[in-house]
Coordinates of C-alpha atoms in Angstrom, one line a residue:
Chain B
X25 CA -119.2 86.8 39.2
X26 CA -118.2 83.8 40.8
X27 CA -120.9 82.7 43.7
X28 CA -118.9 82.0 47.2
X29 CA -121.1 80.5 49.9
X30 CA -121.1 81.0 53.2
X31 CA -119.0 78.8 55.5
X32 CA -119.9 77.2 58.8
X33 CA -118.0 77.6 62.2
X34 CA -114.7 76.0 62.6
X35 CA -110.7 76.9 62.6
X36 CA -110.0 75.2 59.2
X37 CA -112.8 77.6 57.7
X38 CA -111.7 80.4 59.6
X39 CA -108.5 79.9 57.4
X40 CA -110.4 79.7 54.4
X41 CA -112.3 82.8 55.0
X42 CA -109.1 84.4 55.8
X43 CA -107.6 83.7 52.2
X44 CA -110.4 83.7 50.4
X45 CA -111.3 87.2 49.9
X46 CA -107.7 87.6 47.9
X47 CA -108.1 84.6 45.8
X48 CA -108.6 85.5 41.9
X49 CA -111.8 84.5 40.2
X50 CA -112.3 83.8 36.5
X51 CA -115.4 84.1 34.3
X52 CA -115.5 80.4 33.7
X53 CA -115.9 79.5 37.5
X54 CA -119.4 80.0 38.4
X55 CA -119.5 78.6 42.1
X56 CA -116.5 78.6 43.5
X57 CA -114.7 77.9 47.2
X58 CA -117.3 77.4 50.1
X59 CA -119.7 74.4 48.3
X60 CA -118.8 70.7 48.0
X61 CA -117.2 71.4 44.8
X62 CA -116.6 74.2 42.2
X63 CA -118.9 74.5 39.3
X64 CA -117.3 75.6 35.9
X65 CA -118.8 76.7 32.7
X66 CA -120.1 73.7 30.5
X67 CA -121.5 71.9 33.6
X68 CA -118.1 70.6 34.9
X69 CA -118.1 69.8 38.7
X70 CA -114.8 69.6 40.2
X71 CA -113.1 69.1 43.8
X72 CA -110.2 68.1 45.7
X73 CA -109.9 66.3 48.8
X74 CA -107.0 64.8 50.8
X75 CA -106.7 61.4 52.7
X76 CA -103.8 61.8 55.2
X77 CA -102.4 58.7 57.7
X78 CA -103.1 59.4 61.4
X79 CA -105.3 62.6 60.4
X80 CA -108.2 60.7 58.3
X81 CA -107.3 57.1 58.9
X82 CA -104.6 54.9 60.8
X83 CA -102.5 52.2 58.7
X84 CA -103.8 49.7 61.6
X85 CA -107.2 50.3 60.6
X86 CA -107.0 49.7 57.0
X87 CA -105.4 47.6 54.5
X88 CA -103.5 49.5 51.0
X89 CA -106.4 48.7 48.9
X90 CA -109.2 50.5 51.5
X91 CA -107.0 53.1 51.9
X92 CA -107.0 54.1 48.3
X93 CA -110.7 53.1 47.9
X94 CA -111.6 55.4 50.7
X95 CA -109.4 58.0 49.6
X96 CA -111.1 58.4 46.0
X97 CA -114.8 57.4 47.4
X98 CA -114.5 60.8 50.0
X99 CA -113.5 62.9 47.1
X100 CA -116.2 61.3 44.8
X101 CA -118.7 62.0 47.7
X102 CA -118.1 65.7 46.8
X103 CA -119.6 64.9 43.5
X104 CA -122.3 63.2 44.8
X105 CA -123.1 66.1 47.2
X106 CA -123.4 68.4 44.3
X107 CA -125.6 65.8 42.0
X108 CA -123.2 65.5 39.4
X109 CA -122.0 62.6 37.7
X110 CA -118.3 61.6 38.0
X111 CA -116.2 61.5 34.8
X112 CA -112.2 61.5 35.9
X113 CA -110.3 61.2 39.1
X114 CA -106.6 62.7 39.3
X115 CA -104.3 61.0 42.0
X116 CA -101.3 62.4 44.0
X117 CA -99.8 59.8 45.9
X118 CA -97.2 60.6 48.4
X119 CA -95.6 57.5 49.5
X120 CA -92.8 56.4 51.8
X121 CA -89.8 54.8 50.5
X122 CA -91.1 51.6 52.1
X123 CA -95.2 52.3 50.7
X124 CA -93.4 52.1 47.2
X125 CA -94.4 48.5 46.9
X126 CA -97.9 49.3 48.2
X127 CA -98.2 51.6 45.5
X128 CA -100.2 49.3 43.0
X129 CA -102.5 48.0 46.1
X130 CA -103.6 51.1 46.9
X131 CA -104.2 52.1 43.1
X132 CA -106.0 48.8 42.7
X133 CA -108.4 50.5 45.6
X134 CA -108.8 54.2 43.8
X135 CA -109.8 52.0 40.3
X136 CA -112.5 50.1 42.4
X137 CA -113.8 53.4 44.0
X138 CA -113.5 55.1 40.5
X139 CA -114.9 52.0 38.8
X140 CA -118.1 51.6 40.8
X141 CA -119.1 55.0 39.9
X142 CA -118.2 54.8 36.1
X143 CA -115.2 57.2 36.3
X144 CA -111.8 57.0 34.8
X145 CA -108.5 57.5 36.6
X146 CA -107.4 60.0 34.1
X147 CA -103.8 61.4 35.8
X148 CA -101.8 61.1 38.7
X149 CA -98.4 62.6 40.5
X150 CA -96.1 60.4 42.7
X151 CA -94.1 61.5 45.3
X152 CA -91.4 60.1 48.0
X153 CA -92.6 61.6 51.0
X154 CA -90.8 61.1 54.6
X155 CA -93.7 61.8 56.5
X156 CA -97.3 60.3 56.7
X157 CA -98.8 58.4 53.9
X158 CA -100.7 60.8 51.9
X159 CA -103.2 60.9 48.8
X160 CA -105.0 64.1 47.5
X161 CA -107.9 63.0 44.6
X162 CA -109.3 65.7 42.5
X163 CA -112.6 64.7 41.1
X164 CA -114.0 65.9 38.0
X165 CA -117.9 65.4 36.9
X166 CA -120.8 66.8 35.1
X167 CA -124.1 68.0 35.9
X168 CA -126.8 70.1 34.1
X169 CA -128.3 71.3 37.1
X170 CA -125.8 71.2 40.4
X171 CA -127.3 71.3 43.8
X172 CA -125.4 73.7 46.2
X173 CA -125.7 73.8 49.6
X174 CA -126.9 77.5 49.8
X175 CA -130.8 77.1 48.9
X176 CA -132.7 76.0 51.9
X177 CA -135.2 77.6 52.8
X178 CA -137.3 78.4 56.0
X179 CA -139.8 75.8 56.3
X180 CA -138.2 73.2 54.1
X181 CA -137.7 69.7 55.6
X182 CA -134.5 68.2 56.2
X183 CA -133.6 64.9 55.1
X184 CA -131.1 62.1 55.3
X185 CA -129.7 58.9 53.3
X186 CA -128.7 55.9 55.1
X187 CA -127.8 55.3 58.6
X188 CA -125.4 57.8 60.8
X189 CA -122.6 56.9 63.3
X190 CA -121.2 53.5 61.9
X191 CA -118.1 54.9 61.1
X192 CA -117.6 57.0 64.1
X193 CA -118.4 54.0 66.2
X194 CA -115.5 52.0 64.6
X195 CA -113.4 55.0 65.4
X196 CA -114.1 55.3 68.9
X197 CA -113.7 51.3 69.3
X198 CA -110.2 51.4 68.0
X199 CA -109.3 54.2 70.2
X200 CA -110.6 52.0 72.9
X201 CA -108.7 49.1 71.5
X202 CA -111.7 47.3 71.5
X203 CA -112.8 44.6 68.8
X204 CA -114.4 46.2 66.0
X205 CA -117.6 44.7 64.5
X206 CA -117.5 43.8 60.8
X207 CA -120.5 46.5 60.1
X208 CA -118.8 48.9 62.4
X209 CA -115.4 48.3 60.2
X210 CA -117.5 48.3 56.8
X211 CA -119.0 51.6 57.6
X212 CA -115.6 52.9 58.0
X213 CA -113.2 51.3 55.5
X214 CA -116.0 50.8 52.7
X215 CA -117.9 54.0 52.5
X216 CA -120.3 54.8 49.3
X217 CA -120.4 57.9 47.3
X218 CA -123.9 58.3 47.0
X219 CA -123.9 59.6 43.2
X220 CA -126.5 57.5 42.2
X221 CA -128.9 58.1 45.1
X222 CA -128.1 62.0 44.8
X223 CA -128.8 61.8 40.6
X224 CA -132.2 60.0 41.3
X225 CA -133.5 62.5 44.0
X226 CA -132.4 65.4 41.9
X227 CA -134.3 64.0 38.9
X228 CA -137.5 63.2 41.3
X229 CA -137.5 66.1 43.5
X230 CA -136.6 69.7 43.6
X231 CA -133.8 69.7 45.8
X232 CA -133.3 73.0 47.5
X233 CA -129.9 72.1 49.2
X234 CA -127.5 69.4 49.3
X235 CA -124.3 68.3 51.0
X236 CA -122.6 65.4 52.0
X237 CA -121.8 64.3 55.6
X238 CA -118.3 64.1 56.0
X239 CA -117.5 66.3 59.2
X240 CA -120.4 65.0 60.8
X241 CA -124.1 65.9 60.9
X242 CA -124.0 68.8 63.3
X243 CA -120.8 70.2 61.3
X244 CA -122.3 69.8 58.0
X245 CA -125.5 70.9 58.7
X246 CA -124.0 74.0 60.2
X247 CA -122.6 74.8 56.8
X248 CA -126.0 74.2 55.1
X249 CA -127.5 76.5 57.3
X250 CA -124.7 79.3 57.1
X251 CA -124.7 78.7 53.1
X252 CA -128.4 79.1 53.2
X253 CA -128.6 81.8 55.9
X254 CA -131.3 79.9 57.8
X255 CA -131.5 77.8 61.1
X256 CA -131.5 74.1 60.9
X257 CA -133.2 72.4 63.8
X258 CA -132.6 68.5 64.3
X259 CA -134.7 66.2 65.9
X260 CA -132.2 63.8 68.0
X261 CA -135.1 61.3 68.2
X262 CA -135.5 61.0 64.5
X263 CA -131.8 60.4 63.6
X264 CA -131.5 56.8 61.8
X265 CA -128.8 55.5 63.8
X266 CA -126.4 52.9 62.7
X267 CA -126.6 49.6 64.5
X268 CA -123.1 49.7 65.4
X269 CA -123.5 53.2 66.9
X270 CA -126.5 52.2 68.9
X271 CA -124.4 50.2 70.9
X272 CA -122.1 52.8 72.1
X273 CA -122.2 54.9 75.1
X274 CA -123.8 57.9 73.2
X275 CA -125.6 56.9 69.9
X276 CA -127.3 60.5 69.5
X277 CA -123.7 62.1 70.0
X278 CA -122.1 59.6 67.7
X279 CA -124.6 60.4 64.8
X280 CA -124.4 64.1 65.5
X281 CA -120.8 64.5 65.6
X282 CA -119.4 61.5 64.0
X283 CA -118.0 61.9 60.5
X284 CA -117.1 59.9 57.6
X285 CA -120.4 58.5 57.1
X286 CA -120.8 59.9 53.6
X287 CA -124.1 59.9 53.5
X288 CA -126.4 62.8 51.7
X289 CA -128.3 65.2 53.9
X290 CA -130.8 67.6 51.6
X291 CA -133.5 70.1 51.8
X292 CA -136.8 70.0 50.3
X293 CA -140.1 71.8 50.5
X294 CA -142.3 70.4 53.3
X295 CA -144.2 67.0 52.7
X296 CA -142.4 66.6 48.9
X297 CA -140.3 63.8 49.6
X298 CA -142.8 61.5 51.4
X299 CA -144.1 60.8 48.0
X300 CA -141.1 59.2 46.5
X301 CA -139.4 57.9 49.7
X302 CA -140.7 54.5 49.4
X303 CA -139.5 54.1 46.0
X304 CA -135.9 55.2 47.3
X305 CA -135.8 53.0 49.6
X306 CA -136.9 49.9 47.4
X307 CA -134.5 51.0 44.9
X308 CA -131.4 51.8 46.8
X309 CA -132.2 49.6 49.8
X310 CA -131.4 52.5 52.4
X311 CA -133.3 54.4 54.5
X312 CA -134.6 57.9 53.8
X313 CA -135.1 59.8 56.9
X314 CA -136.8 63.3 57.7
X315 CA -134.4 64.6 60.6
X316 CA -135.5 68.3 60.8
X317 CA -136.6 71.2 59.5
X318 CA -135.0 74.5 58.3
X319 CA -136.9 77.6 59.8
X320 CA -135.6 81.6 60.1
X321 CA -132.4 82.2 62.2
X322 CA -129.0 80.9 62.0
X323 CA -126.8 78.0 62.9
X324 CA -128.1 74.3 63.8
X325 CA -130.2 73.6 66.9
X326 CA -130.6 69.9 68.2
X327 CA -134.2 69.2 69.9
X328 CA -135.3 66.4 72.1
X329 CA -138.9 64.7 71.3
X330 CA -140.4 67.2 73.5
X331 CA -139.0 70.0 71.5
X332 CA -136.6 71.3 74.0
X333 CA -132.8 72.3 72.5
X334 CA -130.5 69.6 73.6
X335 CA -127.0 71.1 75.0
X336 CA -123.5 70.0 74.0
X337 CA -120.6 70.3 71.8
X338 CA -121.8 69.1 68.7
X339 CA -118.7 70.1 66.4
X340 CA -117.5 67.3 64.1
X341 CA -113.9 67.2 63.1
X342 CA -112.0 70.4 63.0
X343 CA -108.5 70.1 61.7
X344 CA -107.3 73.2 63.7
X345 CA -109.6 73.6 66.1
X346 CA -109.0 73.8 69.7
X347 CA -111.9 70.8 70.2
X348 CA -112.0 68.2 68.0
Chain R
X27 CA -110.9 55.2 23.5
X28 CA -108.5 57.0 25.7
X29 CA -104.8 57.8 24.5
X30 CA -102.2 56.7 26.9
X31 CA -98.6 57.8 25.8
X32 CA -95.5 55.4 26.2
X33 CA -93.6 56.6 29.1
X34 CA -89.8 57.2 29.7
X35 CA -87.2 55.5 32.2
X36 CA -87.3 55.4 35.5
X37 CA -88.7 53.8 38.8
X38 CA -91.6 56.4 39.2
X39 CA -92.6 55.4 35.8
X40 CA -92.3 51.9 36.6
X41 CA -94.9 52.1 39.2
X42 CA -97.4 54.2 36.9
X43 CA -96.9 51.5 34.3
X44 CA -97.6 48.6 36.8
X45 CA -101.0 50.0 37.5
X46 CA -102.2 51.8 34.3
X47 CA -103.3 49.0 32.5
X48 CA -105.8 48.1 35.5
X49 CA -107.6 51.8 35.5
X50 CA -110.9 52.4 34.4
X51 CA -111.4 54.7 31.3
X52 CA -114.4 57.1 30.7
X53 CA -115.4 58.0 27.1
X54 CA -115.3 61.9 28.0
X55 CA -111.8 61.3 28.7
X56 CA -109.6 61.8 25.5
X57 CA -106.2 61.8 26.6
X58 CA -105.4 60.1 29.8
X59 CA -102.2 59.3 32.2
X60 CA -98.8 59.5 30.5
X61 CA -98.7 63.0 29.2
X62 CA -98.1 66.5 30.9
X63 CA -102.0 66.7 31.4
X64 CA -105.3 64.8 30.2
X65 CA -107.6 66.2 27.8
X66 CA -111.4 65.9 28.7
X67 CA -114.4 66.1 26.1
X68 CA -114.9 70.1 25.4
X69 CA -111.5 70.9 25.6
X70 CA -110.4 70.5 29.3
X71 CA -106.9 69.9 30.0
X72 CA -106.5 68.7 33.6
X73 CA -103.3 67.8 35.6
X74 CA -102.3 67.4 39.1
X75 CA -99.2 68.2 40.7
X76 CA -97.3 67.7 44.1
X77 CA -95.0 70.0 46.3
X78 CA -93.4 68.2 49.3
X79 CA -91.2 69.8 51.6
X80 CA -87.6 68.3 51.5
X81 CA -88.5 66.6 48.1
X82 CA -89.7 69.4 45.7
X83 CA -87.9 72.2 48.0
X84 CA -86.3 72.8 51.4
X85 CA -88.0 75.3 53.7
X86 CA -84.8 77.1 54.5
X87 CA -84.7 77.7 50.5
X88 CA -87.7 79.6 50.2
X89 CA -90.4 81.8 52.1
X90 CA -94.3 80.7 52.5
X91 CA -95.2 82.8 49.7
X92 CA -92.7 81.2 47.2
X93 CA -93.4 77.8 48.7
X94 CA -97.2 78.4 47.6
X95 CA -96.1 80.5 44.5
X96 CA -93.8 77.8 43.4
X97 CA -96.1 74.9 43.6
X98 CA -99.3 76.4 41.9
X99 CA -96.4 77.7 39.1
X100 CA -95.3 74.1 38.7
X101 CA -98.9 72.8 38.3
X102 CA -99.6 75.6 35.7
X103 CA -96.3 74.4 33.6
X104 CA -98.4 71.5 33.0
X105 CA -101.0 73.3 31.0
X106 CA -98.2 75.3 29.4
X107 CA -97.1 71.8 28.1
X108 CA -100.4 71.4 26.7
X109 CA -100.6 74.9 25.0
X110 CA -103.6 75.4 27.4
X111 CA -105.1 78.6 28.7
X112 CA -105.5 78.1 32.8
X113 CA -108.8 78.5 34.0
X114 CA -109.2 77.1 37.8
X115 CA -106.4 76.0 40.3
X116 CA -107.8 73.4 43.0
X117 CA -105.3 73.4 46.1
X118 CA -105.0 70.6 48.6
X119 CA -102.8 72.5 51.9
X120 CA -100.9 69.8 54.2
X121 CA -100.0 71.8 57.0
X122 CA -98.5 71.1 60.3
X123 CA -100.2 72.7 63.4
X124 CA -96.8 75.3 63.6
X125 CA -97.5 76.0 59.8
X126 CA -101.2 76.9 60.3
X127 CA -100.2 80.7 60.7
X128 CA -98.4 80.4 57.5
X129 CA -101.3 79.1 55.6
X130 CA -102.5 82.3 54.4
X131 CA -98.7 83.4 53.2
X132 CA -98.8 80.3 51.1
X133 CA -102.1 80.9 49.6
X134 CA -100.9 84.4 48.8
X135 CA -98.3 82.8 46.8
X136 CA -101.0 80.6 45.0
X137 CA -103.0 83.5 44.3
X138 CA -100.2 85.2 43.0
X139 CA -99.0 82.2 40.6
X140 CA -103.0 82.0 39.7
X141 CA -103.1 85.5 38.8
X142 CA -100.3 85.7 36.7
X143 CA -101.9 83.5 34.5
X144 CA -105.5 85.2 34.8
X145 CA -106.8 81.7 36.7
X146 CA -109.0 81.4 39.4
X147 CA -108.5 79.7 42.8
X148 CA -111.8 77.7 42.8
X149 CA -111.5 75.0 45.6
X150 CA -109.0 73.6 48.1
X151 CA -108.7 71.5 51.1
X152 CA -106.6 72.0 54.4
X153 CA -105.4 69.3 56.4
X154 CA -103.4 69.1 59.3
X155 CA -100.3 66.7 59.0
X156 CA -97.5 65.6 61.2
X157 CA -95.4 65.5 58.3
X158 CA -93.7 67.7 55.7
X159 CA -95.5 70.5 54.3
X160 CA -97.2 69.4 51.2
X161 CA -99.3 71.2 48.6
X162 CA -101.1 69.3 45.7
X163 CA -102.5 71.6 42.9
X164 CA -104.8 70.4 40.6
X165 CA -105.0 72.8 37.3
X166 CA -107.7 73.1 34.9
X167 CA -107.5 74.6 31.5
X168 CA -108.8 74.9 28.0
X169 CA -107.6 74.1 24.7
X170 CA -108.9 73.7 21.3
X171 CA -106.1 72.1 20.4
X172 CA -104.0 70.6 22.9
X173 CA -100.4 69.6 22.0
X174 CA -99.2 66.2 23.3
X175 CA -95.8 64.5 23.9
X176 CA -96.3 61.9 21.4
X177 CA -96.1 63.5 17.9
X178 CA -92.3 64.4 17.1
X179 CA -91.3 63.0 13.9
X180 CA -87.9 61.6 12.7
X181 CA -86.3 64.6 11.1
X182 CA -87.9 67.3 13.4
X183 CA -86.2 70.0 15.2
X184 CA -86.2 70.2 18.8
X185 CA -86.2 73.5 20.4
X186 CA -86.2 75.0 24.0
X187 CA -87.4 78.3 25.4
X188 CA -85.2 80.5 28.2
X189 CA -82.1 78.7 29.7
X190 CA -81.8 75.8 31.4
X191 CA -79.7 74.9 34.8
X192 CA -80.4 78.0 36.9
X193 CA -82.6 76.1 39.1
X194 CA -80.2 73.2 39.5
X195 CA -77.2 75.6 40.2
X196 CA -79.2 77.0 42.8
X197 CA -79.7 73.6 44.4
X198 CA -76.3 72.8 44.1
X199 CA -75.0 75.6 45.8
X200 CA -77.4 75.5 48.5
X201 CA -76.4 71.8 48.8
X202 CA -72.9 72.9 49.1
X203 CA -73.5 75.4 51.8
X204 CA -72.4 78.1 49.6
X205 CA -74.1 81.5 48.9
X206 CA -76.4 81.6 46.2
X207 CA -76.5 84.4 43.7
X208 CA -79.7 85.9 43.2
X209 CA -80.1 85.0 39.9
X210 CA -79.9 81.3 40.4
X211 CA -82.1 81.7 43.4
X212 CA -84.9 83.4 41.1
X213 CA -84.3 80.7 38.8
X214 CA -85.4 77.9 41.4
X215 CA -87.7 80.2 43.4
X216 CA -89.6 82.4 40.7
X217 CA -90.2 80.0 37.9
X218 CA -92.6 80.9 35.0
X219 CA -95.2 78.9 33.3
X220 CA -94.6 79.4 29.9
X221 CA -98.1 79.2 29.2
X222 CA -98.3 82.7 27.1
X223 CA -95.4 81.4 25.2
X224 CA -96.3 78.2 24.5
X225 CA -100.2 79.6 23.4
X226 CA -98.1 81.7 20.9
X227 CA -95.7 79.5 19.6
X228 CA -99.0 77.1 19.3
X229 CA -100.7 79.7 17.0
X230 CA -97.8 80.4 14.8
X231 CA -96.6 77.3 14.3
X232 CA -97.5 73.4 13.8
X233 CA -96.2 72.3 17.0
X234 CA -95.5 68.3 16.8
X235 CA -94.8 67.6 20.3
X236 CA -94.8 69.7 23.7
X237 CA -93.4 69.0 27.2
X238 CA -92.4 71.2 30.2
X239 CA -89.1 70.6 31.5
X240 CA -89.4 69.8 35.3
X241 CA -87.3 66.4 35.5
X242 CA -84.3 68.0 33.7
X243 CA -83.9 68.2 29.8
X244 CA -82.5 64.8 29.6
X245 CA -85.4 62.9 31.3
X246 CA -87.9 64.8 29.7
X247 CA -86.9 64.1 26.1
X248 CA -86.6 60.7 27.1
X249 CA -90.4 61.1 27.7
X250 CA -90.9 62.9 24.3
X251 CA -88.8 60.3 22.5
X252 CA -90.7 57.4 24.0
X253 CA -94.3 58.8 23.6
X254 CA -93.1 59.6 19.9
X255 CA -91.4 56.8 19.1
X256 CA -88.1 58.4 18.0
X257 CA -84.5 58.8 18.9
X258 CA -84.0 62.4 20.0
X259 CA -80.2 63.6 19.6
X260 CA -79.1 66.7 21.6
X261 CA -76.2 69.0 20.8
X262 CA -74.4 69.4 24.1
X263 CA -72.7 72.8 22.4
X264 CA -76.1 74.1 21.6
X265 CA -77.9 74.3 25.0
X266 CA -78.9 77.7 26.3
X267 CA -77.1 77.4 29.8
X268 CA -78.1 80.0 32.6
X269 CA -75.4 82.2 33.6
X270 CA -75.8 80.6 37.1
X271 CA -75.0 76.8 35.7
X272 CA -72.2 78.6 33.3
X273 CA -70.3 79.1 36.7
X274 CA -70.9 75.6 37.9
X275 CA -68.2 72.8 37.3
X276 CA -70.4 70.7 34.9
X277 CA -72.8 73.4 33.1
X278 CA -73.8 70.8 30.5
X279 CA -74.5 68.2 33.1
X280 CA -76.6 70.6 34.9
X281 CA -78.4 72.0 31.9
X282 CA -79.5 68.3 30.9
X283 CA -79.8 66.8 34.4
X284 CA -81.1 69.8 36.5
X285 CA -84.8 69.9 36.6
X286 CA -87.0 72.6 37.8
X287 CA -86.7 74.9 34.8
X288 CA -90.2 74.9 33.9
X289 CA -89.3 75.7 30.2
X290 CA -91.0 74.6 27.3
X291 CA -89.1 71.8 25.0
X292 CA -90.6 71.1 21.5
X293 CA -90.7 69.5 18.1
X294 CA -91.6 71.2 14.7
X295 CA -90.7 70.6 11.3
X296 CA -87.3 71.2 10.5
X297 CA -86.6 74.8 9.4
X298 CA -90.1 76.0 10.3
X299 CA -89.3 77.8 13.7
X300 CA -86.7 80.2 12.5
X301 CA -89.0 82.3 10.5
X302 CA -90.6 83.4 13.8
X303 CA -87.7 82.8 16.4
X304 CA -86.9 86.9 16.3
X305 CA -90.4 87.8 16.8
X306 CA -90.8 85.5 19.7
X307 CA -87.6 86.5 21.4
X308 CA -88.6 89.9 20.9
X309 CA -92.2 89.4 22.3
X310 CA -91.2 87.3 25.4
X311 CA -87.5 88.7 26.0
X312 CA -86.6 84.8 26.0
X313 CA -84.0 83.2 24.0
X314 CA -85.7 80.3 21.6
X315 CA -83.0 77.7 20.9
X316 CA -82.7 74.8 18.4
X317 CA -81.1 71.9 20.4
X318 CA -81.3 69.0 18.6
X319 CA -83.4 67.2 16.2
X320 CA -85.6 63.7 16.0
X321 CA -84.3 61.0 14.4
X322 CA -85.7 57.0 13.6
X323 CA -85.0 55.2 17.0
X324 CA -85.6 55.1 20.4
X325 CA -84.3 57.2 23.3
X326 CA -82.1 60.2 24.0
X327 CA -78.5 60.6 22.9
X328 CA -76.5 63.5 23.6
X329 CA -73.9 64.5 21.2
X330 CA -70.9 66.9 21.1
X331 CA -70.1 69.4 18.7
X332 CA -68.2 66.7 16.4
X333 CA -71.1 64.6 16.8
X334 CA -69.6 61.9 18.7
X335 CA -72.2 60.7 21.8
X336 CA -71.2 61.7 25.1
X337 CA -71.4 59.5 27.7
X338 CA -72.9 59.7 31.4
X339 CA -75.9 59.3 33.6
X340 CA -78.2 62.0 32.0
X341 CA -81.4 60.6 34.0
X342 CA -83.2 63.8 35.9
X343 CA -84.8 63.2 39.4
X344 CA -86.6 60.2 40.0
X345 CA -88.4 60.0 43.3
X346 CA -87.6 56.2 43.6
X347 CA -84.7 55.4 41.3
X348 CA -81.8 54.0 42.4
X349 CA -80.0 57.1 41.3
X350 CA -81.6 60.3 41.4

């Protein structure tokens, strides 16, 4: 029987909910639609991720190599989110006739992302398109013990790696047609798939639930909350905010709703992470921050330092939502 | 060391040749780019295939369910081409805002194709696009002994399943704005992934090389010839031509260059297939036809009944070629 996690709110997820119940299963599929990746018998972990021009990036923001690098990295991040080791990428390039000459540059970026995680590029398809440049990357990895999003328990602490809101700060600045700082640009153009970090954490700790931050912390925490059937309460004053986001009008909002950080968010028994935190930060040069706690209930609540809930629209990017 | 087969001619394949040498490998990838699918350690066979509006199909030709069915079937056909059993599909849908309501219909078609091959739909991604409707399907299957395109030997007989040119006849008729027959339409809109046929043949025979016919027989045979380092000589008068193609101006040309048949083409020791042919045809209700022979040399030669080579442009669809 294949496990399908509960999904969080959003029109894209409504669509998935609509058709998921009618999709066929296979006995070799242990975890199906609803987590960051599927788990197949034998320890294989598999996902597919799209990068589409003017949806996930703009041409004016990235060069061709970065477009490829980023497309592969966001797919690899889904393996990090399962604590799986990448093995192979399969790449479908949709190129306009004018983009044909940029194919090798895009593939160079994809190869760089794969190489950074010791993964192969093992297959692909190349299609001419009249529309936006698009790249689909399917990733395969292995894990003896994949970590799902569904295991958070009331009382768990919620942690994140790295700093949040940097990529969103870059996007906000580009939209405002202001000059984007090198640090903000790098946060968007050169994200890291936190694979080594996830494997390290999974070795050191009993991770109850793990997800990567692609849609924005508030949205992704809502997925973890829905899958785990808990309430996740996040402390706005504890968020590790990227320097570029700190300089924005509303750093907390960017950190909560800005997607594209590709950091890890995980749930662990209260008090268990503190013992390895310094070692993690030294090993990876990356902060590890407790940002909240799971409790009985449903959904996500954002609270101020005094414990009072913040109000606001905390949803991240929703491809088909009325708000985005 | 990952095996990479030689590719046949065409601009799309020139692009792959350009970047393939710079792509990273992984020890778990046994067969990489260049065959119908990759082979990973443990018997997993993996491929990704794109279906893009106005490239692979037109909206006026297919309904939404058929668009989904066909996208999944052509991907599954790559598993048939390796004699692998499908396990799971991963689907990336690029939908315009107007297409959002058709998502469930498209997924119904994908589910039908998966169900026909006892495979699960185990993951996906849904993206809003401003451009053409596009579907990427990654397929995973298993095989204890995958059949590559690279094993044809001089002296082998070349065989195909089914009848050729039906889908191309439909496309030709649509382009001419004439009425398309039900049989021609079905050949295009309802192709079959010949998975059971491939598994049956692989059990009964020692298949030296196997490929599915997606680009057109002449092109696909050229890939087999290049990968196997042989000349493949096809007999124009022996081709099993679809009834819809027989009614066209040039049935042989359609059968040779019309893509989208998704039949199997394979190489076997001379004389070995005849013993199982009647049983195959009875089991599957599908003709099995010897269409040529492999010889020392390179490329593909089309010969008339008297043995003289036919001249002409036999290349199939090439996404970035000057001829298409």
